[in-house]
Short mmCIF file of N, CA and C in Angstrom, two decimals:
data_model
loop_
_atom_site.label_atom_id
_atom_site.label_comp_id
_atom_site.label_asym_id
_atom_site.label_seq_id
_atom_site.Cartn_x
_atom_site.Cartn_y
_atom_site.Cartn_z
N MET A 925 -4.86 -4.66 -13.37
CA MET A 925 -4.55 -5.32 -12.10
C MET A 925 -4.02 -4.24 -10.72
N ALA A 926 -4.85 -4.57 -10.23
CA ALA A 926 -4.75 -3.62 -8.64
C ALA A 926 -4.66 -4.16 -7.55
N VAL A 927 -3.69 -2.80 -6.75
CA VAL A 927 -4.44 -3.93 -5.61
C VAL A 927 -4.24 -2.88 -4.78
N TYR A 928 -5.66 -3.27 -3.99
CA TYR A 928 -7.39 -2.18 -3.18
C TYR A 928 -6.48 -2.00 -1.14
N ARG A 929 -6.68 -1.21 -0.49
CA ARG A 929 -7.01 -1.54 0.53
C ARG A 929 -8.07 -1.35 1.27
N ASP A 930 -8.78 -1.55 2.19
CA ASP A 930 -9.87 -1.98 2.62
C ASP A 930 -9.57 -1.73 4.54
N ILE A 931 -9.79 -0.64 4.40
CA ILE A 931 -9.35 -0.01 6.11
C ILE A 931 -10.68 0.62 6.85
N SER A 932 -10.87 -0.18 8.34
CA SER A 932 -11.25 -0.66 8.58
C SER A 932 -10.28 -0.08 10.40
N ASP A 933 -11.10 -0.09 11.54
CA ASP A 933 -10.33 -0.13 12.23
C ASP A 933 -11.17 -1.70 13.04
N PRO A 934 -9.68 -2.30 13.79
CA PRO A 934 -8.44 -1.93 13.57
C PRO A 934 -7.49 -2.08 12.08
N SER A 935 -8.41 -2.95 11.21
CA SER A 935 -7.33 -3.49 11.07
C SER A 935 -7.90 -3.31 8.93
N ILE A 936 -6.19 -3.77 8.35
CA ILE A 936 -6.19 -3.33 6.46
C ILE A 936 -6.30 -4.80 6.59
N VAL A 937 -7.37 -4.45 4.96
CA VAL A 937 -7.62 -6.00 4.62
C VAL A 937 -6.29 -5.77 2.51
N VAL A 938 -5.95 -5.97 2.41
CA VAL A 938 -4.98 -5.60 1.05
C VAL A 938 -5.11 -6.88 -0.01
N GLY A 939 -6.04 -6.04 -0.99
CA GLY A 939 -6.48 -7.80 -1.98
C GLY A 939 -5.98 -7.06 -3.26
N CYS A 940 -6.21 -7.98 -4.54
CA CYS A 940 -5.69 -8.20 -5.84
C CYS A 940 -6.65 -7.99 -6.06
N THR A 941 -6.71 -6.42 -7.18
CA THR A 941 -7.93 -7.50 -8.43
C THR A 941 -8.37 -8.15 -9.13
N GLU A 942 -7.20 -8.90 -9.69
CA GLU A 942 -6.59 -10.03 -10.80
C GLU A 942 -6.64 -11.62 -9.92
N CYS A 943 -6.26 -11.88 -8.73
CA CYS A 943 -6.37 -12.34 -7.39
C CYS A 943 -6.94 -12.83 -6.86
N PRO A 944 -8.69 -13.07 -6.93
CA PRO A 944 -9.14 -13.19 -5.92
C PRO A 944 -9.30 -13.36 -4.29
N TRP A 945 -8.18 -14.36 -4.53
CA TRP A 945 -7.83 -15.09 -3.24
C TRP A 945 -6.61 -15.26 -3.23
N TRP A 946 -5.96 -14.00 -3.34
CA TRP A 946 -5.42 -13.46 -2.17
C TRP A 946 -5.89 -12.20 -1.48
N PHE A 947 -5.36 -12.07 -0.20
CA PHE A 947 -5.32 -11.46 0.59
C PHE A 947 -4.53 -11.06 1.96
N ALA A 948 -4.27 -10.39 1.97
CA ALA A 948 -3.13 -9.66 3.49
C ALA A 948 -4.24 -8.89 4.84
N MET A 949 -3.61 -9.61 5.76
CA MET A 949 -4.11 -8.16 6.79
C MET A 949 -3.82 -7.63 8.01
N ARG A 950 -3.61 -6.23 7.90
CA ARG A 950 -2.11 -5.49 8.11
C ARG A 950 -2.70 -4.26 9.16
N PHE A 951 -2.02 -3.83 10.13
CA PHE A 951 -2.52 -3.43 10.99
C PHE A 951 -1.76 -2.03 10.89
N ASP A 952 -1.05 -1.71 10.00
CA ASP A 952 -0.69 -0.28 9.79
C ASP A 952 -0.70 -0.56 8.39
N LEU A 953 -0.59 1.32 8.12
CA LEU A 953 -1.03 1.42 6.35
C LEU A 953 -0.08 1.44 5.52
N ILE A 954 0.95 1.20 6.31
CA ILE A 954 2.65 1.60 5.30
C ILE A 954 3.17 -0.11 5.11
N GLU A 955 2.95 -0.79 6.11
CA GLU A 955 2.69 -2.64 5.86
C GLU A 955 1.69 -3.25 5.35
N ALA A 956 0.80 -1.82 5.09
CA ALA A 956 -0.53 -2.72 4.03
C ALA A 956 0.12 -2.53 2.60
N TYR A 957 0.50 -1.14 2.78
CA TYR A 957 1.68 -1.00 1.31
C TYR A 957 2.16 -1.97 1.04
N LYS A 958 3.17 -2.34 2.07
CA LYS A 958 4.40 -3.52 1.43
C LYS A 958 4.08 -5.22 1.10
N ALA A 959 3.28 -4.99 1.56
CA ALA A 959 2.48 -6.44 1.70
C ALA A 959 1.95 -6.33 0.01
N GLY A 960 1.18 -4.78 -0.58
CA GLY A 960 1.24 -5.25 -1.50
C GLY A 960 1.52 -4.94 -3.00
N GLU A 961 2.72 -4.36 -2.14
CA GLU A 961 4.12 -3.88 -3.43
C GLU A 961 4.97 -5.66 -3.38
N GLN A 962 4.64 -6.38 -2.58
CA GLN A 962 5.71 -7.89 -2.83
C GLN A 962 4.33 -8.73 -3.64
N HIS A 963 3.41 -8.53 -3.54
CA HIS A 963 2.76 -9.56 -4.18
C HIS A 963 2.46 -8.79 -5.68
N GLN A 964 2.76 -7.49 -5.98
CA GLN A 964 2.84 -7.34 -7.27
C GLN A 964 3.87 -7.77 -7.55
N ILE A 965 5.09 -7.77 -7.38
CA ILE A 965 6.37 -8.02 -7.18
C ILE A 965 6.70 -9.58 -8.01
N ASP A 966 5.94 -10.02 -6.32
CA ASP A 966 6.93 -12.37 -6.47
C ASP A 966 5.47 -12.76 -7.72
N VAL A 967 4.55 -12.11 -8.22
CA VAL A 967 3.08 -13.02 -8.61
C VAL A 967 3.15 -12.08 -10.12
N HIS A 968 2.90 -10.80 -10.20
CA HIS A 968 2.67 -10.60 -10.84
C HIS A 968 4.31 -9.88 -11.54
N GLU A 969 5.25 -9.73 -11.38
CA GLU A 969 6.44 -9.55 -11.99
C GLU A 969 6.59 -7.90 -12.41
N ILE A 970 5.74 -7.61 -11.49
CA ILE A 970 6.30 -5.60 -11.86
C ILE A 970 7.61 -5.16 -10.75
N GLU A 971 8.16 -4.22 -11.95
CA GLU A 971 9.58 -3.98 -11.45
C GLU A 971 8.81 -3.46 -9.54
N PRO A 972 10.44 -3.76 -8.70
CA PRO A 972 9.94 -3.33 -7.59
C PRO A 972 9.72 -1.57 -7.70
N ALA A 973 10.42 -0.75 -8.58
CA ALA A 973 10.34 0.99 -8.06
C ALA A 973 9.05 1.23 -8.62
N ARG A 974 8.31 0.52 -9.69
CA ARG A 974 6.74 0.98 -9.84
C ARG A 974 5.59 0.44 -8.32
N ALA A 975 6.29 -1.24 -8.26
CA ALA A 975 5.05 -0.97 -7.35
C ALA A 975 5.13 -0.79 -5.87
N GLN A 976 6.45 0.36 -5.72
CA GLN A 976 6.61 1.03 -4.45
C GLN A 976 6.02 2.25 -4.76
N GLU A 977 5.63 2.28 -5.76
CA GLU A 977 5.50 4.11 -5.90
C GLU A 977 4.86 4.49 -5.16
N PRO A 978 3.16 4.33 -5.19
CA PRO A 978 1.64 4.29 -4.60
C PRO A 978 2.33 4.43 -2.65
N ARG A 979 2.96 3.89 -2.63
CA ARG A 979 3.30 4.05 -1.05
C ARG A 979 4.82 5.49 -0.76
N ARG A 980 5.52 5.51 -2.14
CA ARG A 980 5.95 6.76 -1.93
C ARG A 980 4.88 8.29 -1.77
N LEU A 981 4.54 8.00 -2.52
CA LEU A 981 3.73 9.11 -3.07
C LEU A 981 2.67 9.16 -1.54
N PHE A 982 2.68 8.32 -0.96
CA PHE A 982 0.95 8.16 0.50
C PHE A 982 2.57 9.15 1.48
N GLU A 983 3.54 8.42 1.28
CA GLU A 983 4.38 8.82 2.71
C GLU A 983 4.47 10.61 2.02
N GLN A 984 5.08 11.07 0.85
CA GLN A 984 5.87 12.86 0.38
C GLN A 984 3.79 13.44 0.27
N ARG A 985 3.33 12.28 0.89
CA ARG A 985 1.64 13.47 0.56
C ARG A 985 1.28 13.49 2.62
N ALA A 986 2.20 12.17 3.28
CA ALA A 986 1.28 12.90 4.48
C ALA A 986 2.91 13.44 5.39
N GLU A 987 4.11 13.35 5.08
CA GLU A 987 4.78 14.18 5.41
C GLU A 987 4.40 15.35 5.01
N LYS A 988 4.06 15.45 4.31
CA LYS A 988 3.57 17.52 3.59
C LYS A 988 3.02 17.86 4.11
N ARG A 989 1.43 17.12 4.95
CA ARG A 989 0.43 17.45 5.60
C ARG A 989 0.21 17.71 7.17
N ALA A 990 1.86 16.73 7.40
CA ALA A 990 2.68 17.26 8.83
C ALA A 990 3.13 18.65 8.93
N ARG A 991 3.54 18.77 7.81
CA ARG A 991 4.36 19.77 7.99
C ARG A 991 3.55 20.86 7.66
N HIS A 992 2.21 21.02 7.17
CA HIS A 992 1.63 21.95 6.71
C HIS A 992 0.36 22.09 8.32
N ALA A 993 0.78 21.14 9.14
CA ALA A 993 -0.22 20.42 10.69
C ALA A 993 -0.65 21.47 11.59
N VAL A 994 -1.48 22.83 11.78
CA VAL A 994 -0.91 23.30 12.93
C VAL A 994 -1.95 23.02 14.67
N THR A 995 -0.91 23.48 14.88
CA THR A 995 -0.55 22.95 16.52
C THR A 995 -1.06 24.43 17.73
N VAL A 996 -1.78 23.45 18.37
CA VAL A 996 -2.30 24.47 19.12
C VAL A 996 -1.80 24.42 20.79
#
């Protein structure tokens, strides 16, 4: 089971590979991650910490990129 995000301008569609009828639409990437997390927790009974891991990794990478960004 996997949650996927289809990112286009201006929205992000979140879906589940096991539940083809379920999807969510968000306009913010973090909110898209949270929608997928909540689906995993509510429907597939995934532990919250495990469901939140992809978002945490994304946030850590974004923070690292921001620290290393070159400003002109």
